[in-house]
Amino acid sequence: MQALGPRIVVTAFDGWNDAGEAATSALELLRSHGEYELAHAVDPESYFDYQYTRPSVGMDGDGTRRLKWPKAELWRPVGEAGESRFWLLTGVEPARAWQAFGAEFVDVALRDDVTGFVALGAMLSDVPHTRPISVFASSENEEVRGALAIERSGYEGPVGILSVLEHASEGAGIPTASLWASVPHYVASATPSPKATLALLDRLEEITGIDVPRGHLATEAAAWEASVDAAAAEDEDMAEYIRQLERTRDTWDSPEASGDAIAQAFERYLRRNGEGPGDHKR
């Protein structure tokens, strides 16, 4: 049996959790390539501060102006019950009552007999856009770590809603894992980042054993990389900085670089920047 089971909640939230919109774009692609029904939506009055996350107004199909409120929703797959499938949890990070927020969604997951939970995130990092996007996989569950050969994060500090949801899920007996893509910080304006989205989906398929659609991401990722190449070609300082990052990455990827050394370097980066998987800057 796969470590996370056949019925897995995959979650991503807007905001700091989502550099390059990589994580939320992954969920959007999953939803667009499958059939889903709304399983649960929170009451926005309970969890959002409208001065921080304001509602918006827009036109619907018949030209009527309507208010759109911040939301968080869990989408249930439609299909044969025996298939391995994803539930999709996404929305805006709440401003308050995080324990109640987590408990509300965990209750729905338990009702649907969910067997696993995977959080997707993306952070801005000192990495080159020309190399494969690295995805840091971790779990607080010892059995999941053993089965998937992934690590336990050594990060200590403030956390965001993804960590709260993971904690609530583990407390309810639902094994969890998290995947964080490293997005080059110097391309923060080149959003979305399809190369990071593709890396997250590749790793998601690897750890869950469930086939994951990619759509046109490979083509979009190549175009994204080419656009950054073009920008760098016009800025020698940027080009030299990228070459430095490439040398560092190639050293990490060399056979001489041990897994422990890479993990230690990753933890040093998190401590130096005061951010990382589970940080509050979301």
Short mmCIF file of C-alpha atoms in Angstrom, two decimals:
data_model
loop_
_atom_site.label_atom_id
_atom_site.label_comp_id
_atom_site.label_asym_id
_atom_site.label_seq_id
_atom_site.Cartn_x
_atom_site.Cartn_y
_atom_site.Cartn_z
CA MET A 1 0.00 0.00 0.00
CA GLN A 2 1.28 3.44 -0.93
CA ALA A 3 2.38 5.43 2.14
CA LEU A 4 -0.33 8.08 1.77
CA GLY A 5 -3.06 5.74 0.59
CA PRO A 6 -5.39 6.09 -2.40
CA ARG A 7 -7.46 9.12 -1.31
CA ILE A 8 -5.25 12.15 -0.81
CA VAL A 9 -6.00 15.79 -0.08
CA VAL A 10 -3.61 18.07 -1.98
CA THR A 11 -3.58 21.65 -0.75
CA ALA A 12 -2.11 24.99 -1.81
CA PHE A 13 -2.94 28.54 -0.72
CA ASP A 14 -2.47 31.98 -2.24
CA GLY A 15 0.12 34.31 -0.80
CA TRP A 16 3.63 33.81 0.52
CA ASN A 17 3.14 30.04 0.30
CA ASP A 18 2.96 30.41 -3.46
CA ALA A 19 6.05 31.98 -5.08
CA GLY A 20 5.56 32.21 -8.81
CA GLU A 21 1.99 30.98 -8.28
CA ALA A 22 3.57 27.54 -8.64
CA ALA A 23 1.52 25.70 -6.02
CA THR A 24 -1.92 27.14 -6.75
CA SER A 25 -1.30 26.70 -10.49
CA ALA A 26 -0.64 23.02 -9.84
CA LEU A 27 -4.05 22.65 -8.19
CA GLU A 28 -5.74 24.63 -10.97
CA LEU A 29 -4.28 22.24 -13.53
CA LEU A 30 -5.37 19.17 -11.56
CA ARG A 31 -8.89 20.52 -11.28
CA SER A 32 -9.07 21.48 -14.96
CA HIS A 33 -8.08 17.96 -16.02
CA GLY A 34 -10.51 16.12 -13.77
CA GLU A 35 -14.13 16.09 -12.69
CA TYR A 36 -14.75 17.55 -9.25
CA GLU A 37 -17.65 18.59 -7.06
CA LEU A 38 -17.58 21.05 -4.18
CA ALA A 39 -17.31 19.10 -0.93
CA HIS A 40 -17.01 22.02 1.48
CA ALA A 41 -16.54 25.80 1.56
CA VAL A 42 -15.90 27.88 4.69
CA ASP A 43 -18.01 30.84 5.75
CA PRO A 44 -15.71 33.78 4.93
CA GLU A 45 -17.14 35.80 7.82
CA SER A 46 -15.51 33.34 10.24
CA TYR A 47 -11.96 33.40 8.95
CA PHE A 48 -11.10 36.45 6.81
CA ASP A 49 -10.24 40.05 7.63
CA TYR A 50 -11.72 42.03 4.76
CA GLN A 51 -9.39 44.97 5.34
CA TYR A 52 -6.49 42.57 4.73
CA THR A 53 -8.09 40.36 2.06
CA ARG A 54 -10.72 42.53 0.43
CA PRO A 55 -13.72 41.25 -1.54
CA SER A 56 -13.78 42.24 -5.20
CA VAL A 57 -16.53 43.22 -7.60
CA GLY A 58 -16.90 41.96 -11.15
CA MET A 59 -19.37 41.17 -13.91
CA ASP A 60 -20.92 37.74 -14.30
CA GLY A 61 -22.01 36.18 -17.60
CA ASP A 62 -25.21 38.21 -17.88
CA GLY A 63 -23.52 41.52 -17.06
CA THR A 64 -24.64 41.71 -13.44
CA ARG A 65 -22.12 43.19 -11.00
CA ARG A 66 -21.45 40.76 -8.15
CA LEU A 67 -19.25 40.75 -5.09
CA LYS A 68 -16.67 37.96 -4.82
CA TRP A 69 -15.57 37.09 -1.31
CA PRO A 70 -12.28 35.47 -0.28
CA LYS A 71 -12.76 31.74 0.02
CA ALA A 72 -11.29 28.38 0.88
CA GLU A 73 -12.82 25.27 -0.66
CA LEU A 74 -12.36 21.50 -0.71
CA TRP A 75 -13.17 19.82 -4.02
CA ARG A 76 -14.07 16.12 -4.15
CA PRO A 77 -13.25 13.97 -7.21
CA VAL A 78 -16.16 12.44 -9.09
CA GLY A 79 -15.68 8.86 -10.26
CA GLU A 80 -15.32 5.28 -9.18
CA ALA A 81 -14.82 4.93 -5.43
CA GLY A 82 -12.07 2.34 -5.83
CA GLU A 83 -9.72 4.58 -7.82
CA SER A 84 -6.73 6.41 -6.36
CA ARG A 85 -7.68 10.09 -6.45
CA PHE A 86 -6.94 13.59 -5.23
CA TRP A 87 -9.15 15.91 -3.20
CA LEU A 88 -8.19 19.56 -3.81
CA LEU A 89 -8.08 22.12 -0.99
CA THR A 90 -7.26 25.67 -2.00
CA GLY A 91 -8.07 29.31 -1.38
CA VAL A 92 -6.81 32.30 0.58
CA GLU A 93 -4.89 31.88 3.82
CA PRO A 94 -7.28 32.82 6.65
CA ALA A 95 -6.60 35.78 8.93
CA ARG A 96 -7.93 34.27 12.16
CA ALA A 97 -9.24 31.15 13.92
CA TRP A 98 -6.68 28.87 12.30
CA GLN A 99 -7.33 25.96 14.66
CA ALA A 100 -11.03 26.02 13.84
CA PHE A 101 -10.22 26.41 10.14
CA GLY A 102 -8.01 23.32 10.19
CA ALA A 103 -10.47 21.29 12.24
CA GLU A 104 -13.31 22.17 9.86
CA PHE A 105 -11.51 20.79 6.82
CA VAL A 106 -10.10 17.78 8.65
CA ASP A 107 -13.64 16.84 9.71
CA VAL A 108 -14.72 16.84 6.06
CA ALA A 109 -11.65 14.82 5.07
CA LEU A 110 -12.43 12.20 7.73
CA ARG A 111 -16.04 12.06 6.57
CA ASP A 112 -14.78 11.34 3.04
CA ASP A 113 -12.39 8.67 4.37
CA VAL A 114 -9.30 10.50 3.10
CA THR A 115 -6.09 8.52 3.65
CA GLY A 116 -3.36 11.12 3.14
CA PHE A 117 -2.55 14.82 2.96
CA VAL A 118 0.05 16.63 0.81
CA ALA A 119 0.81 20.35 1.11
CA LEU A 120 2.27 22.16 -1.90
CA GLY A 121 4.28 25.34 -1.52
CA ALA A 122 6.86 27.42 -3.36
CA MET A 123 9.47 29.81 -2.00
CA LEU A 124 11.84 32.33 -3.53
CA SER A 125 15.39 30.97 -3.29
CA ASP A 126 18.99 31.53 -4.38
CA VAL A 127 18.76 29.07 -7.29
CA PRO A 128 19.36 29.39 -11.06
CA HIS A 129 16.45 29.22 -13.50
CA THR A 130 18.61 27.21 -15.93
CA ARG A 131 18.76 24.09 -13.75
CA PRO A 132 15.96 21.71 -12.75
CA ILE A 133 13.70 23.19 -10.08
CA SER A 134 14.47 21.48 -6.79
CA VAL A 135 11.57 20.32 -4.63
CA PHE A 136 12.16 19.74 -0.92
CA ALA A 137 10.00 16.86 0.35
CA SER A 138 9.46 16.28 4.06
CA SER A 139 7.07 14.67 6.50
CA GLU A 140 6.43 14.63 10.23
CA ASN A 141 5.18 11.05 9.89
CA GLU A 142 7.88 8.46 10.54
CA GLU A 143 6.20 5.77 8.42
CA VAL A 144 5.82 8.16 5.48
CA ARG A 145 9.46 9.22 5.74
CA GLY A 146 10.60 5.61 5.75
CA ALA A 147 8.38 4.54 2.86
CA LEU A 148 9.18 7.52 0.63
CA ALA A 149 12.81 8.05 1.68
CA ILE A 150 12.17 11.72 2.48
CA GLU A 151 13.34 13.90 5.33
CA ARG A 152 11.95 15.52 8.44
CA SER A 153 12.28 19.28 8.30
CA GLY A 154 14.51 20.79 10.95
CA TYR A 155 12.88 24.22 10.66
CA GLU A 156 11.79 25.89 13.92
CA GLY A 157 9.89 29.16 13.97
CA PRO A 158 6.60 30.82 13.01
CA VAL A 159 4.31 28.84 10.72
CA GLY A 160 1.57 29.44 8.17
CA ILE A 161 -1.70 27.71 7.39
CA LEU A 162 -0.10 24.81 5.52
CA SER A 163 1.73 23.74 8.68
CA VAL A 164 -1.45 24.15 10.73
CA LEU A 165 -3.38 21.92 8.33
CA GLU A 166 -0.60 19.32 8.37
CA HIS A 167 -0.56 19.32 12.17
CA ALA A 168 -4.34 18.96 12.35
CA SER A 169 -4.30 16.12 9.83
CA GLU A 170 -1.57 14.20 11.63
CA GLY A 171 -3.45 14.69 14.89
CA ALA A 172 -6.52 13.12 13.31
CA GLY A 173 -4.55 10.12 12.06
CA ILE A 174 -4.14 11.27 8.45
CA PRO A 175 -0.47 10.87 7.36
CA THR A 176 1.03 13.95 5.72
CA ALA A 177 3.85 15.15 3.50
CA SER A 178 4.87 18.54 2.13
CA LEU A 179 6.52 19.56 -1.13
CA TRP A 180 8.24 22.94 -1.54
CA ALA A 181 9.60 24.15 -4.87
CA SER A 182 12.53 26.59 -4.96
CA VAL A 183 11.76 29.44 -7.38
CA PRO A 184 14.61 31.73 -8.48
CA HIS A 185 14.15 34.96 -6.55
CA TYR A 186 15.43 37.17 -9.38
CA VAL A 187 12.49 36.16 -11.58
CA ALA A 188 9.81 37.07 -9.04
CA SER A 189 8.22 39.32 -11.63
CA ALA A 190 8.10 36.49 -14.20
CA THR A 191 4.91 35.04 -12.76
CA PRO A 192 3.50 32.48 -13.16
CA SER A 193 6.40 30.04 -13.10
CA PRO A 194 5.32 26.93 -15.06
CA LYS A 195 8.71 25.27 -14.56
CA ALA A 196 8.17 25.24 -10.79
CA THR A 197 4.58 24.03 -11.22
CA LEU A 198 5.82 21.17 -13.40
CA ALA A 199 8.43 20.22 -10.79
CA LEU A 200 5.79 20.10 -8.04
CA LEU A 201 3.49 17.91 -10.14
CA ASP A 202 6.34 15.55 -11.06
CA ARG A 203 7.20 15.11 -7.37
CA LEU A 204 3.54 14.76 -6.41
CA GLU A 205 3.14 11.86 -8.83
CA GLU A 206 6.35 10.30 -7.52
CA ILE A 207 5.35 10.28 -3.85
CA THR A 208 1.67 9.41 -4.33
CA GLY A 209 1.82 6.91 -7.19
CA ILE A 210 -1.19 8.62 -8.78
CA ASP A 211 -0.96 9.68 -12.44
CA VAL A 212 -0.79 13.46 -12.65
CA PRO A 213 -1.68 15.48 -15.79
CA ARG A 214 0.82 18.07 -17.02
CA GLY A 215 -1.13 19.73 -19.81
CA HIS A 216 1.13 22.07 -21.80
CA LEU A 217 3.47 22.76 -18.87
CA ALA A 218 6.59 21.40 -20.58
CA THR A 219 6.18 23.82 -23.47
CA GLU A 220 5.26 26.68 -21.15
CA ALA A 221 8.26 25.94 -18.90
CA ALA A 222 10.62 26.07 -21.88
CA ALA A 223 9.14 29.39 -23.01
CA TRP A 224 9.43 30.78 -19.46
CA GLU A 225 13.09 29.78 -19.24
CA ALA A 226 13.79 31.29 -22.67
CA SER A 227 12.19 34.59 -21.61
CA VAL A 228 14.45 34.77 -18.54
CA ASP A 229 17.47 33.88 -20.71
CA ALA A 230 16.59 36.82 -22.98
CA ALA A 231 16.34 39.20 -20.03
CA ALA A 232 19.68 38.01 -18.64
CA ALA A 233 21.37 38.45 -22.01
CA GLU A 234 20.67 42.18 -21.77
CA ASP A 235 22.02 42.55 -18.22
CA GLU A 236 25.61 41.44 -17.64
CA ASP A 237 25.33 41.77 -13.83
CA MET A 238 22.31 39.48 -13.83
CA ALA A 239 24.05 37.05 -16.19
CA GLU A 240 27.12 36.85 -13.93
CA TYR A 241 24.93 36.34 -10.88
CA ILE A 242 23.15 33.47 -12.63
CA ARG A 243 26.52 31.91 -13.52
CA GLN A 244 27.47 32.03 -9.82
CA LEU A 245 24.23 30.31 -8.88
CA GLU A 246 24.84 27.69 -11.56
CA ARG A 247 28.28 26.89 -10.16
CA THR A 248 26.84 26.51 -6.68
CA ARG A 249 24.01 24.29 -7.90
CA ASP A 250 26.37 22.14 -9.96
CA THR A 251 28.54 21.64 -6.89
CA TRP A 252 25.50 20.50 -4.90
CA ASP A 253 24.52 18.12 -7.68
CA SER A 254 27.99 16.62 -8.03
CA PRO A 255 28.62 13.04 -6.85
CA GLU A 256 30.93 14.43 -4.15
CA ALA A 257 28.10 16.34 -2.47
CA SER A 258 26.53 14.22 0.25
CA GLY A 259 22.84 14.30 1.11
CA ASP A 260 23.71 15.47 4.62
CA ALA A 261 25.74 18.38 3.25
CA ILE A 262 22.91 19.49 1.01
CA ALA A 263 20.37 19.21 3.83
CA GLN A 264 22.61 21.24 6.12
CA ALA A 265 23.06 23.91 3.47
CA PHE A 266 19.29 24.06 2.98
CA GLU A 267 18.69 24.51 6.71
CA ARG A 268 21.36 27.25 6.86
CA TYR A 269 19.55 29.04 4.06
CA LEU A 270 16.25 28.88 5.96
CA ARG A 271 17.79 30.21 9.14
CA ARG A 272 19.66 32.98 7.29
CA ASN A 273 16.54 34.23 5.56
CA GLY A 274 14.14 33.58 8.41
CA GLU A 275 11.79 31.79 6.07
CA GLY A 276 11.08 28.41 4.58
CA PRO A 277 8.63 25.56 4.73
CA GLY A 278 6.19 26.48 7.46
CA ASP A 279 7.29 30.11 7.88
CA HIS A 280 4.74 32.81 8.62
CA LYS A 281 5.72 35.14 5.73
CA ARG A 282 2.78 33.95 3.70
#
